[in-house]
PDB file of C-alpha atoms in Angstrom:
ATOM      1  CA  MET A 146    -107.719  94.867  69.130  1.00  0.00           C
ATOM      2  CA  SER A 147    -110.973  94.941  68.301  1.00  0.00           C
ATOM      3  CA  ASP A 148    -110.518  96.188  64.491  1.00  0.00           C
ATOM      4  CA  VAL A 149    -108.472  93.095  64.827  1.00  0.00           C
ATOM      5  CA  ALA A 150    -111.492  90.695  66.086  1.00  0.00           C
ATOM      6  CA  GLU A 151    -113.492  92.394  63.302  1.00  0.00           C
ATOM      7  CA  ARG A 152    -111.650  91.457  60.731  1.00  0.00           C
ATOM      8  CA  VAL A 153    -111.188  88.067  61.279  1.00  0.00           C
ATOM      9  CA  LYS A 154    -114.761  87.704  61.825  1.00  0.00           C
ATOM     10  CA  LYS A 155    -115.832  89.146  58.902  1.00  0.00           C
ATOM     11  CA  ILE A 156    -112.594  86.904  57.296  1.00  0.00           C
ATOM     12  CA  VAL A 157    -114.910  83.313  59.317  1.00  0.00           C
ATOM     13  CA  VAL A 158    -117.781  84.387  57.903  1.00  0.00           C
ATOM     14  CA  GLU A 159    -116.690  84.875  54.535  1.00  0.00           C
ATOM     15  CA  HIS A 160    -114.653  81.813  54.517  1.00  0.00           C
ATOM     16  CA  LEU A 161    -117.237  79.160  56.552  1.00  0.00           C
ATOM     17  CA  GLY A 162    -120.708  80.857  55.242  1.00  0.00           C
ATOM     18  CA  VAL A 163    -121.711  81.185  58.679  1.00  0.00           C
ATOM     19  CA  GLU A 164    -124.370  83.793  59.917  1.00  0.00           C
ATOM     20  CA  ALA A 165    -122.357  86.778  61.762  1.00  0.00           C
ATOM     21  CA  GLU A 166    -124.344  86.155  65.123  1.00  0.00           C
ATOM     22  CA  LYS A 167    -122.426  82.377  65.091  1.00  0.00           C
ATOM     23  CA  VAL A 168    -119.054  84.158  65.299  1.00  0.00           C
ATOM     24  CA  THR A 169    -118.356  84.886  68.840  1.00  0.00           C
ATOM     25  CA  GLU A 170    -115.327  84.382  70.545  1.00  0.00           C
ATOM     26  CA  GLU A 171    -115.992  81.195  72.122  1.00  0.00           C
ATOM     27  CA  ALA A 172    -116.701  79.598  68.416  1.00  0.00           C
ATOM     28  CA  SER A 173    -114.865  76.650  67.982  1.00  0.00           C
ATOM     29  CA  PHE A 174    -114.449  76.683  63.437  1.00  0.00           C
ATOM     30  CA  ILE A 175    -114.416  72.779  63.644  1.00  0.00           C
ATOM     31  CA  ASP A 176    -116.963  71.983  66.620  1.00  0.00           C
ATOM     32  CA  ASP A 177    -119.251  75.182  65.880  1.00  0.00           C
ATOM     33  CA  LEU A 178    -118.924  76.821  62.589  1.00  0.00           C
ATOM     34  CA  GLY A 179    -118.901  73.431  60.915  1.00  0.00           C
ATOM     35  CA  ALA A 180    -114.793  74.087  59.751  1.00  0.00           C
ATOM     36  CA  ASP A 181    -113.195  70.595  58.325  1.00  0.00           C
ATOM     37  CA  SER A 182    -109.437  70.761  58.704  1.00  0.00           C
ATOM     38  CA  LEU A 183    -108.631  72.145  54.999  1.00  0.00           C
ATOM     39  CA  ASP A 184    -111.055  74.949  56.164  1.00  0.00           C
ATOM     40  CA  THR A 185    -109.129  75.841  59.185  1.00  0.00           C
ATOM     41  CA  VAL A 186    -105.747  75.061  56.978  1.00  0.00           C
ATOM     42  CA  GLU A 187    -106.923  77.895  54.557  1.00  0.00           C
ATOM     43  CA  LEU A 188    -108.560  79.409  57.578  1.00  0.00           C
ATOM     44  CA  VAL A 189    -104.684  79.939  58.969  1.00  0.00           C
ATOM     45  CA  MET A 190    -103.733  81.307  55.618  1.00  0.00           C
ATOM     46  CA  ALA A 191    -106.274  84.096  55.146  1.00  0.00           C
ATOM     47  CA  PHE A 192    -105.536  84.989  58.294  1.00  0.00           C
ATOM     48  CA  GLU A 193    -101.721  86.133  57.152  1.00  0.00           C
ATOM     49  CA  ASP A 194    -102.452  86.890  54.263  1.00  0.00           C
ATOM     50  CA  GLU A 195    -105.278  89.645  55.658  1.00  0.00           C
ATOM     51  CA  PHE A 196    -102.845  90.956  59.030  1.00  0.00           C
ATOM     52  CA  GLY A 197     -99.198  90.499  56.860  1.00  0.00           C
ATOM     53  CA  VAL A 198     -98.588  87.549  60.027  1.00  0.00           C
ATOM     54  CA  GLU A 199     -96.550  83.779  59.365  1.00  0.00           C
ATOM     55  CA  ILE A 200     -98.138  81.813  61.520  1.00  0.00           C
ATOM     56  CA  PRO A 201     -95.902  78.544  62.086  1.00  0.00           C
ATOM     57  CA  ASP A 202     -97.498  75.145  61.775  1.00  0.00           C
ATOM     58  CA  ASP A 203     -97.283  75.108  65.545  1.00  0.00           C
ATOM     59  CA  ALA A 204     -99.113  78.212  66.163  1.00  0.00           C
ATOM     60  CA  ALA A 205    -101.981  77.329  64.128  1.00  0.00           C
ATOM     61  CA  GLU A 206    -102.785  73.780  65.823  1.00  0.00           C
ATOM     62  CA  LYS A 207    -103.334  75.913  68.489  1.00  0.00           C
ATOM     63  CA  ILE A 208    -105.625  78.303  66.834  1.00  0.00           C
ATOM     64  CA  LEU A 209    -109.018  76.640  67.165  1.00  0.00           C
ATOM     65  CA  THR A 210    -111.778  79.284  68.124  1.00  0.00           C
ATOM     66  CA  VAL A 211    -112.224  82.611  67.404  1.00  0.00           C
ATOM     67  CA  LYS A 212    -110.023  84.121  69.988  1.00  0.00           C
ATOM     68  CA  ASP A 213    -107.356  81.944  69.291  1.00  0.00           C
ATOM     69  CA  ALA A 214    -106.675  83.669  66.065  1.00  0.00           C
ATOM     70  CA  ILE A 215    -107.371  86.867  67.232  1.00  0.00           C
ATOM     71  CA  ALA A 216    -105.178  86.297  70.489  1.00  0.00           C
ATOM     72  CA  PHE A 217    -102.567  85.394  68.090  1.00  0.00           C
ATOM     73  CA  ILE A 218    -102.876  87.839  65.365  1.00  0.00           C
ATOM     74  CA  ALA A 219    -102.918  90.945  68.942  1.00  0.00           C
ATOM     75  CA  ALA A 220     -99.717  89.910  70.259  1.00  0.00           C
ATOM     76  CA  ASN A 221     -97.633  89.125  66.798  1.00  0.00           C
ATOM     77  CA  GLY A 222     -99.675  90.994  63.955  1.00  0.00           C
ATOM     78  CA  LYS A 223     -98.552  94.288  62.596  1.00  0.00           C
TER      79      LYS A 223
ATOM     80  CA  MET B  51    -112.108  72.507  24.047  1.00  0.00           C
ATOM     81  CA  PHE B  52    -108.734  72.846  25.913  1.00  0.00           C
ATOM     82  CA  ASN B  53    -108.039  75.650  25.339  1.00  0.00           C
ATOM     83  CA  LEU B  54    -105.287  77.338  28.241  1.00  0.00           C
ATOM     84  CA  GLU B  55    -106.027  81.025  27.048  1.00  0.00           C
ATOM     85  CA  GLY B  56    -104.990  83.645  30.483  1.00  0.00           C
ATOM     86  CA  ARG B  57    -103.404  80.082  32.111  1.00  0.00           C
ATOM     87  CA  THR B  58     -99.871  79.851  33.727  1.00  0.00           C
ATOM     88  CA  ALA B  59     -98.087  76.485  33.895  1.00  0.00           C
ATOM     89  CA  LEU B  60     -94.593  75.186  35.431  1.00  0.00           C
ATOM     90  CA  VAL B  61     -93.133  72.733  33.201  1.00  0.00           C
ATOM     91  CA  THR B  62     -90.222  70.654  35.175  1.00  0.00           C
ATOM     92  CA  GLY B  63     -87.550  68.831  33.436  1.00  0.00           C
ATOM     93  CA  ALA B  64     -88.622  70.755  30.346  1.00  0.00           C
ATOM     94  CA  SER B  65     -84.984  70.742  28.886  1.00  0.00           C
ATOM     95  CA  GLY B  66     -85.915  67.081  27.830  1.00  0.00           C
ATOM     96  CA  GLY B  67     -87.574  65.366  25.320  1.00  0.00           C
ATOM     97  CA  ILE B  68     -90.944  65.281  26.967  1.00  0.00           C
ATOM     98  CA  GLY B  69     -90.513  68.052  29.422  1.00  0.00           C
ATOM     99  CA  GLY B  70     -90.075  69.876  25.845  1.00  0.00           C
ATOM    100  CA  ALA B  71     -93.476  68.397  24.268  1.00  0.00           C
ATOM    101  CA  ILE B  72     -95.220  69.502  27.172  1.00  0.00           C
ATOM    102  CA  ALA B  73     -94.586  72.977  26.737  1.00  0.00           C
ATOM    103  CA  ARG B  74     -94.776  73.439  23.097  1.00  0.00           C
ATOM    104  CA  THR B  75     -98.021  71.626  23.459  1.00  0.00           C
ATOM    105  CA  LEU B  76     -99.749  73.939  26.611  1.00  0.00           C
ATOM    106  CA  LYS B  77     -97.903  76.740  24.801  1.00  0.00           C
ATOM    107  CA  ALA B  78     -99.733  76.379  21.661  1.00  0.00           C
ATOM    108  CA  ARG B  79    -103.558  76.176  23.908  1.00  0.00           C
ATOM    109  CA  GLY B  80    -102.515  79.838  24.905  1.00  0.00           C
ATOM    110  CA  ALA B  81    -100.896  78.994  28.436  1.00  0.00           C
ATOM    111  CA  LYS B  82     -98.290  81.595  29.580  1.00  0.00           C
ATOM    112  CA  LEU B  83     -95.277  79.261  30.869  1.00  0.00           C
ATOM    113  CA  ALA B  84     -92.175  78.633  32.850  1.00  0.00           C
ATOM    114  CA  LEU B  85     -90.225  76.411  32.086  1.00  0.00           C
ATOM    115  CA  SER B  86     -87.612  74.362  35.241  1.00  0.00           C
ATOM    116  CA  GLY B  87     -84.411  72.184  34.361  1.00  0.00           C
ATOM    117  CA  THR B  88     -81.244  72.198  35.276  1.00  0.00           C
ATOM    118  CA  ARG B  89     -79.417  72.447  30.972  1.00  0.00           C
ATOM    119  CA  GLU B  90     -79.965  76.871  31.283  1.00  0.00           C
ATOM    120  CA  GLU B  91     -78.983  76.915  27.629  1.00  0.00           C
ATOM    121  CA  ALA B  92     -81.823  74.289  26.307  1.00  0.00           C
ATOM    122  CA  LEU B  93     -84.436  75.829  28.344  1.00  0.00           C
ATOM    123  CA  LYS B  94     -83.605  79.092  26.612  1.00  0.00           C
ATOM    124  CA  ALA B  95     -83.579  77.554  23.298  1.00  0.00           C
ATOM    125  CA  LEU B  96     -86.560  76.323  24.118  1.00  0.00           C
ATOM    126  CA  ALA B  97     -88.017  79.930  25.319  1.00  0.00           C
ATOM    127  CA  ASP B  98     -86.545  81.238  22.184  1.00  0.00           C
ATOM    128  CA  GLU B  99     -88.526  78.323  19.666  1.00  0.00           C
ATOM    129  CA  LEU B 100     -91.915  79.091  21.614  1.00  0.00           C
ATOM    130  CA  GLY B 101     -91.503  83.171  21.257  1.00  0.00           C
ATOM    131  CA  GLY B 102     -90.985  84.163  25.606  1.00  0.00           C
ATOM    132  CA  ALA B 103     -90.866  82.090  28.280  1.00  0.00           C
ATOM    133  CA  GLU B 104     -90.511  82.517  32.632  1.00  0.00           C
ATOM    134  CA  ILE B 105     -86.661  80.373  32.654  1.00  0.00           C
ATOM    135  CA  LEU B 106     -86.482  78.747  36.268  1.00  0.00           C
ATOM    136  CA  PRO B 107     -83.117  77.104  36.290  1.00  0.00           C
ATOM    137  CA  CYS B 108     -83.879  74.561  39.126  1.00  0.00           C
ATOM    138  CA  ARG B 109     -82.125  71.873  41.020  1.00  0.00           C
ATOM    139  CA  LEU B 110     -84.277  69.427  42.018  1.00  0.00           C
ATOM    140  CA  ASP B 111     -81.986  67.686  44.538  1.00  0.00           C
ATOM    141  CA  VAL B 112     -81.314  70.596  46.407  1.00  0.00           C
ATOM    142  CA  ALA B 113     -84.201  71.189  49.288  1.00  0.00           C
ATOM    143  CA  GLU B 114     -83.986  75.259  49.009  1.00  0.00           C
ATOM    144  CA  GLU B 115     -84.139  75.496  45.277  1.00  0.00           C
ATOM    145  CA  VAL B 116     -87.185  73.079  44.977  1.00  0.00           C
ATOM    146  CA  GLU B 117     -88.756  75.377  48.270  1.00  0.00           C
ATOM    147  CA  ALA B 118     -87.911  78.066  45.755  1.00  0.00           C
ATOM    148  CA  LEU B 119     -89.219  77.326  43.035  1.00  0.00           C
ATOM    149  CA  VAL B 120     -92.845  77.881  42.590  1.00  0.00           C
ATOM    150  CA  PRO B 121     -92.819  81.332  44.470  1.00  0.00           C
ATOM    151  CA  ALA B 122     -90.426  82.114  42.158  1.00  0.00           C
ATOM    152  CA  ALA B 123     -92.939  81.010  39.306  1.00  0.00           C
ATOM    153  CA  VAL B 124     -96.288  82.483  40.715  1.00  0.00           C
ATOM    154  CA  GLU B 125     -93.938  86.102  41.034  1.00  0.00           C
ATOM    155  CA  LYS B 126     -93.200  85.965  37.120  1.00  0.00           C
ATOM    156  CA  LEU B 127     -95.941  84.646  36.022  1.00  0.00           C
ATOM    157  CA  GLY B 128     -98.618  86.632  38.539  1.00  0.00           C
ATOM    158  CA  GLN B 129    -100.363  83.259  39.441  1.00  0.00           C
ATOM    159  CA  LEU B 130     -99.805  79.603  38.786  1.00  0.00           C
ATOM    160  CA  ASP B 131    -103.103  77.497  37.667  1.00  0.00           C
ATOM    161  CA  ILE B 132    -101.175  74.429  36.253  1.00  0.00           C
ATOM    162  CA  LEU B 133     -97.996  72.219  37.960  1.00  0.00           C
ATOM    163  CA  VAL B 134     -96.817  70.150  35.576  1.00  0.00           C
ATOM    164  CA  ASN B 135     -94.061  67.454  37.775  1.00  0.00           C
ATOM    165  CA  ASN B 136     -91.941  66.061  35.124  1.00  0.00           C
ATOM    166  CA  ALA B 137     -88.592  65.907  35.667  1.00  0.00           C
ATOM    167  CA  GLY B 138     -87.283  62.475  36.528  1.00  0.00           C
ATOM    168  CA  ILE B 139     -83.002  61.073  36.319  1.00  0.00           C
ATOM    169  CA  THR B 140     -82.641  57.584  36.409  1.00  0.00           C
ATOM    170  CA  ARG B 141     -80.072  55.228  38.278  1.00  0.00           C
ATOM    171  CA  ASP B 142     -80.623  51.974  37.092  1.00  0.00           C
ATOM    172  CA  GLY B 143     -78.605  48.800  38.716  1.00  0.00           C
ATOM    173  CA  LEU B 144     -79.963  45.727  39.962  1.00  0.00           C
ATOM    174  CA  ALA B 145     -80.652  46.062  43.812  1.00  0.00           C
ATOM    175  CA  MET B 146     -78.587  42.811  45.016  1.00  0.00           C
ATOM    176  CA  ARG B 147     -75.692  46.372  43.504  1.00  0.00           C
ATOM    177  CA  MET B 148     -77.631  49.112  43.906  1.00  0.00           C
ATOM    178  CA  LYS B 149     -75.911  51.385  46.107  1.00  0.00           C
ATOM    179  CA  ASP B 150     -77.905  53.808  49.299  1.00  0.00           C
ATOM    180  CA  GLU B 151     -77.361  56.671  47.452  1.00  0.00           C
ATOM    181  CA  ASP B 152     -78.742  55.766  43.673  1.00  0.00           C
ATOM    182  CA  TRP B 153     -82.068  54.492  45.870  1.00  0.00           C
ATOM    183  CA  ALA B 154     -81.770  58.082  47.076  1.00  0.00           C
ATOM    184  CA  ALA B 155     -80.821  60.540  44.702  1.00  0.00           C
ATOM    185  CA  VAL B 156     -84.251  59.048  42.504  1.00  0.00           C
ATOM    186  CA  LEU B 157     -86.373  59.471  45.663  1.00  0.00           C
ATOM    187  CA  LYS B 158     -84.991  62.928  45.628  1.00  0.00           C
ATOM    188  CA  VAL B 159     -85.657  64.070  42.194  1.00  0.00           C
ATOM    189  CA  ASP B 160     -88.713  62.029  41.104  1.00  0.00           C
ATOM    190  CA  LEU B 161     -91.064  61.736  43.751  1.00  0.00           C
ATOM    191  CA  GLU B 162     -89.967  64.020  47.002  1.00  0.00           C
ATOM    192  CA  ALA B 163     -89.241  67.103  44.662  1.00  0.00           C
ATOM    193  CA  ALA B 164     -92.861  67.009  43.271  1.00  0.00           C
ATOM    194  CA  PHE B 165     -94.037  66.201  46.636  1.00  0.00           C
ATOM    195  CA  ARG B 166     -92.118  70.009  47.718  1.00  0.00           C
ATOM    196  CA  LEU B 167     -93.647  71.189  44.449  1.00  0.00           C
ATOM    197  CA  SER B 168     -97.295  70.631  45.292  1.00  0.00           C
ATOM    198  CA  ARG B 169     -97.621  71.633  48.315  1.00  0.00           C
ATOM    199  CA  ALA B 170     -96.114  74.873  47.306  1.00  0.00           C
ATOM    200  CA  ALA B 171     -98.879  74.687  44.204  1.00  0.00           C
ATOM    201  CA  LEU B 172    -101.879  74.530  46.386  1.00  0.00           C
ATOM    202  CA  ARG B 173    -101.287  77.278  48.014  1.00  0.00           C
ATOM    203  CA  PRO B 174    -102.444  79.989  45.406  1.00  0.00           C
ATOM    204  CA  MET B 175    -104.555  76.504  43.776  1.00  0.00           C
ATOM    205  CA  MET B 176    -106.750  76.602  46.766  1.00  0.00           C
ATOM    206  CA  LYS B 177    -107.133  80.245  46.668  1.00  0.00           C
ATOM    207  CA  ALA B 178    -108.179  80.286  42.762  1.00  0.00           C
ATOM    208  CA  ARG B 179    -110.427  77.967  43.719  1.00  0.00           C
ATOM    209  CA  HIS B 180    -108.722  76.456  40.288  1.00  0.00           C
ATOM    210  CA  GLY B 181    -105.672  74.397  39.750  1.00  0.00           C
ATOM    211  CA  ARG B 182    -104.260  71.358  38.281  1.00  0.00           C
ATOM    212  CA  ILE B 183    -101.449  69.451  38.854  1.00  0.00           C
ATOM    213  CA  VAL B 184     -99.721  66.792  36.438  1.00  0.00           C
ATOM    214  CA  SER B 185     -97.010  64.361  38.011  1.00  0.00           C
ATOM    215  CA  ILE B 186     -96.004  61.717  34.719  1.00  0.00           C
ATOM    216  CA  SER B 187     -94.905  58.811  36.270  1.00  0.00           C
ATOM    217  CA  SER B 188     -94.282  55.838  33.949  1.00  0.00           C
ATOM    218  CA  VAL B 189     -95.238  52.706  32.841  1.00  0.00           C
ATOM    219  CA  VAL B 190     -92.802  51.298  35.256  1.00  0.00           C
ATOM    220  CA  GLY B 191     -94.602  51.846  38.535  1.00  0.00           C
ATOM    221  CA  SER B 192     -97.119  49.709  37.953  1.00  0.00           C
ATOM    222  CA  ILE B 193     -95.477  46.561  36.220  1.00  0.00           C
ATOM    223  CA  GLY B 194     -91.733  47.510  37.579  1.00  0.00           C
ATOM    224  CA  ASN B 195     -88.293  46.649  35.627  1.00  0.00           C
ATOM    225  CA  PRO B 196     -85.585  44.793  36.333  1.00  0.00           C
ATOM    226  CA  GLY B 197     -82.480  47.335  37.124  1.00  0.00           C
ATOM    227  CA  GLN B 198     -85.278  50.237  38.334  1.00  0.00           C
ATOM    228  CA  ALA B 199     -86.133  49.493  41.791  1.00  0.00           C
ATOM    229  CA  ASN B 200     -85.629  53.053  42.096  1.00  0.00           C
ATOM    230  CA  TYR B 201     -87.093  54.406  39.236  1.00  0.00           C
ATOM    231  CA  ALA B 202     -90.337  52.176  40.166  1.00  0.00           C
ATOM    232  CA  ALA B 203     -90.834  52.681  43.313  1.00  0.00           C
ATOM    233  CA  ALA B 204     -90.374  56.351  42.655  1.00  0.00           C
ATOM    234  CA  LYS B 205     -93.233  56.279  39.895  1.00  0.00           C
ATOM    235  CA  ALA B 206     -95.218  54.504  42.195  1.00  0.00           C
ATOM    236  CA  GLY B 207     -95.323  56.484  44.789  1.00  0.00           C
ATOM    237  CA  LEU B 208     -95.905  59.668  42.940  1.00  0.00           C
ATOM    238  CA  GLU B 209     -99.125  57.797  41.821  1.00  0.00           C
ATOM    239  CA  GLY B 210    -100.157  57.311  45.029  1.00  0.00           C
ATOM    240  CA  MET B 211     -99.855  60.568  46.873  1.00  0.00           C
ATOM    241  CA  THR B 212    -101.557  61.348  43.522  1.00  0.00           C
ATOM    242  CA  ARG B 213    -104.422  59.897  44.805  1.00  0.00           C
ATOM    243  CA  SER B 214    -104.059  61.838  48.667  1.00  0.00           C
ATOM    244  CA  LEU B 215    -103.486  65.236  47.440  1.00  0.00           C
ATOM    245  CA  ALA B 216    -106.491  64.769  44.864  1.00  0.00           C
ATOM    246  CA  ALA B 217    -109.344  63.524  47.883  1.00  0.00           C
ATOM    247  CA  GLU B 218    -107.476  66.564  49.790  1.00  0.00           C
ATOM    248  CA  VAL B 219    -108.173  69.427  47.363  1.00  0.00           C
ATOM    249  CA  ALA B 220    -111.005  67.501  45.200  1.00  0.00           C
ATOM    250  CA  SER B 221    -113.259  69.971  46.594  1.00  0.00           C
ATOM    251  CA  ARG B 222    -111.669  72.991  46.230  1.00  0.00           C
ATOM    252  CA  GLY B 223    -111.068  73.252  42.173  1.00  0.00           C
ATOM    253  CA  VAL B 224    -107.951  71.483  42.163  1.00  0.00           C
ATOM    254  CA  THR B 225    -107.342  68.270  40.333  1.00  0.00           C
ATOM    255  CA  VAL B 226    -104.305  66.152  40.537  1.00  0.00           C
ATOM    256  CA  ASN B 227    -103.169  63.189  38.260  1.00  0.00           C
ATOM    257  CA  CYS B 228    -100.991  61.092  36.729  1.00  0.00           C
ATOM    258  CA  VAL B 229     -99.715  60.705  32.940  1.00  0.00           C
ATOM    259  CA  ALA B 230     -98.037  57.650  33.428  1.00  0.00           C
ATOM    260  CA  PRO B 231     -96.256  56.750  29.630  1.00  0.00           C
ATOM    261  CA  GLY B 232     -94.705  53.461  28.103  1.00  0.00           C
ATOM    262  CA  PHE B 233     -91.946  53.650  25.667  1.00  0.00           C
ATOM    263  CA  ILE B 234     -91.397  57.040  24.132  1.00  0.00           C
ATOM    264  CA  ARG B 235     -88.972  57.850  21.147  1.00  0.00           C
ATOM    265  CA  SER B 236     -85.933  59.267  22.463  1.00  0.00           C
ATOM    266  CA  ALA B 237     -82.223  59.767  21.875  1.00  0.00           C
ATOM    267  CA  MET B 238     -81.739  56.316  24.162  1.00  0.00           C
ATOM    268  CA  THR B 239     -84.426  54.125  21.362  1.00  0.00           C
ATOM    269  CA  ASP B 240     -83.210  55.753  18.171  1.00  0.00           C
ATOM    270  CA  ALA B 241     -79.966  54.448  19.506  1.00  0.00           C
ATOM    271  CA  LEU B 242     -81.426  51.003  19.436  1.00  0.00           C
ATOM    272  CA  ASN B 243     -80.804  48.547  16.401  1.00  0.00           C
ATOM    273  CA  GLU B 244     -83.905  46.677  14.503  1.00  0.00           C
ATOM    274  CA  GLU B 245     -83.692  43.277  15.867  1.00  0.00           C
ATOM    275  CA  GLN B 246     -83.553  45.329  20.014  1.00  0.00           C
ATOM    276  CA  LYS B 247     -86.379  47.385  18.677  1.00  0.00           C
ATOM    277  CA  ALA B 248     -88.674  44.309  16.962  1.00  0.00           C
ATOM    278  CA  LYS B 249     -88.064  42.615  20.449  1.00  0.00           C
ATOM    279  CA  MET B 250     -89.210  45.970  22.368  1.00  0.00           C
ATOM    280  CA  PHE B 251     -92.321  45.939  19.700  1.00  0.00           C
ATOM    281  CA  GLU B 252     -93.341  42.386  20.746  1.00  0.00           C
ATOM    282  CA  ARG B 253     -94.691  43.974  24.317  1.00  0.00           C
ATOM    283  CA  ILE B 254     -96.551  46.500  22.785  1.00  0.00           C
ATOM    284  CA  PRO B 255     -99.711  45.855  21.012  1.00  0.00           C
ATOM    285  CA  ALA B 256     -99.498  49.052  19.109  1.00  0.00           C
ATOM    286  CA  GLY B 257     -96.411  48.174  18.056  1.00  0.00           C
ATOM    287  CA  ARG B 258     -94.371  51.353  17.912  1.00  0.00           C
ATOM    288  CA  PHE B 259     -92.855  53.706  20.630  1.00  0.00           C
ATOM    289  CA  GLY B 260     -95.197  57.084  21.146  1.00  0.00           C
ATOM    290  CA  ASP B 261     -93.919  60.015  21.366  1.00  0.00           C
ATOM    291  CA  GLY B 262     -93.553  62.808  23.180  1.00  0.00           C
ATOM    292  CA  GLY B 263     -96.009  64.936  21.547  1.00  0.00           C
ATOM    293  CA  ASP B 264     -98.460  61.704  22.865  1.00  0.00           C
ATOM    294  CA  VAL B 265     -98.030  62.246  26.673  1.00  0.00           C
ATOM    295  CA  ALA B 266     -98.465  66.020  26.040  1.00  0.00           C
ATOM    296  CA  ALA B 267    -102.099  65.471  24.538  1.00  0.00           C
ATOM    297  CA  ALA B 268    -102.556  63.716  27.967  1.00  0.00           C
ATOM    298  CA  VAL B 269    -101.479  66.901  30.209  1.00  0.00           C
ATOM    299  CA  LEU B 270    -102.931  68.869  28.156  1.00  0.00           C
ATOM    300  CA  TRP B 271    -106.428  67.694  28.411  1.00  0.00           C
ATOM    301  CA  LEU B 272    -106.175  66.775  32.379  1.00  0.00           C
ATOM    302  CA  ALA B 273    -104.669  70.380  32.495  1.00  0.00           C
ATOM    303  CA  SER B 274    -108.083  72.183  30.654  1.00  0.00           C
ATOM    304  CA  ASP B 275    -111.201  73.378  31.748  1.00  0.00           C
ATOM    305  CA  GLU B 276    -112.873  69.748  30.462  1.00  0.00           C
ATOM    306  CA  GLY B 277    -109.951  67.884  32.813  1.00  0.00           C
ATOM    307  CA  GLY B 278    -111.670  68.876  35.968  1.00  0.00           C
ATOM    308  CA  TYR B 279    -113.884  65.850  36.775  1.00  0.00           C
ATOM    309  CA  VAL B 280    -110.962  63.824  36.520  1.00  0.00           C
ATOM    310  CA  THR B 281    -108.962  63.714  39.655  1.00  0.00           C
ATOM    311  CA  GLY B 282    -106.780  60.853  41.359  1.00  0.00           C
ATOM    312  CA  GLN B 283    -106.164  58.650  38.067  1.00  0.00           C
ATOM    313  CA  ALA B 284    -103.032  57.396  36.344  1.00  0.00           C
ATOM    314  CA  ILE B 285    -103.440  57.726  32.823  1.00  0.00           C
ATOM    315  CA  HIS B 286    -101.366  55.334  30.860  1.00  0.00           C
ATOM    316  CA  VAL B 287    -100.370  56.495  27.789  1.00  0.00           C
ATOM    317  CA  ASN B 288     -98.571  52.992  26.183  1.00  0.00           C
ATOM    318  CA  GLY B 289     -99.815  51.919  23.130  1.00  0.00           C
ATOM    319  CA  GLY B 290    -101.459  49.008  24.980  1.00  0.00           C
ATOM    320  CA  MET B 291     -98.706  47.035  26.570  1.00  0.00           C
ATOM    321  CA  HIS B 292    -100.092  47.310  30.107  1.00  0.00           C
ATOM    322  CA  MET B 293    -103.729  48.073  30.640  1.00  0.00           C
ATOM    323  CA  ALA B 294    -104.774  49.316  34.006  1.00  0.00           C
TER     324      ALA B 294
END
């Protein structure tokens, strides 16, 4: 679980070019981390590649925060 | 200029005249190609002529085959840098007599398949922070043509779709454009008699038909690194018959 959290945060830091301290579990990609809608699509793609999961569109729409991503991957990832 | 060494390209409708010209031009500049179309023999002959290319037959009116095409190209080529949506069909007829099937068939192949292929291609292109999508529209999409309500709608639709996609992905190094040919020499134009040709030339300031190479040259420019600041455009290649 903590491993998933670290990997998710690393992807977010790399992709959005934000400081690691800002990437808290409560942080919203769009409201807190400056992502636009295309960034969120790319983040989902990056999560899919990193964790070997398929994130369907209806699930992807609900992944709004770092915590949401960690929870989805923990529940569905390998 | 216009070097495509190390780039990969998928060309649909490669068994046709314009598609073949595009494939030859991209290959001549060093691109590694995947050729798609419905006539496998013609694709094989072209691949042999080009000294090698992947052959990916696909019926663009079958959604499952369309969805599988880009992943297959990525698998064969290792990456997809350039997508050329060239394939198109016509089902001409005056609107008052046009059957629903004829309308739907043209929209499905000429517009919907291009959307599906573009959507699939955007994923690897966005990741690579580089990509080129070029769709072959038509002057008819701008000026209309009696008997081609379906075709004109599909081609105008391609240009509208292109502008939207271009705006969505420009920040990721992916460009999306159309090339809009006018009258291009083909078996059909070769069959016209002199009087018919003369009548058509009256509408073309250049006084002649174009050929596939004229269209391919515009595709090459848009597909190249040098074309990287051009996006959301329809480049008209028509001897001046329509000045957009």
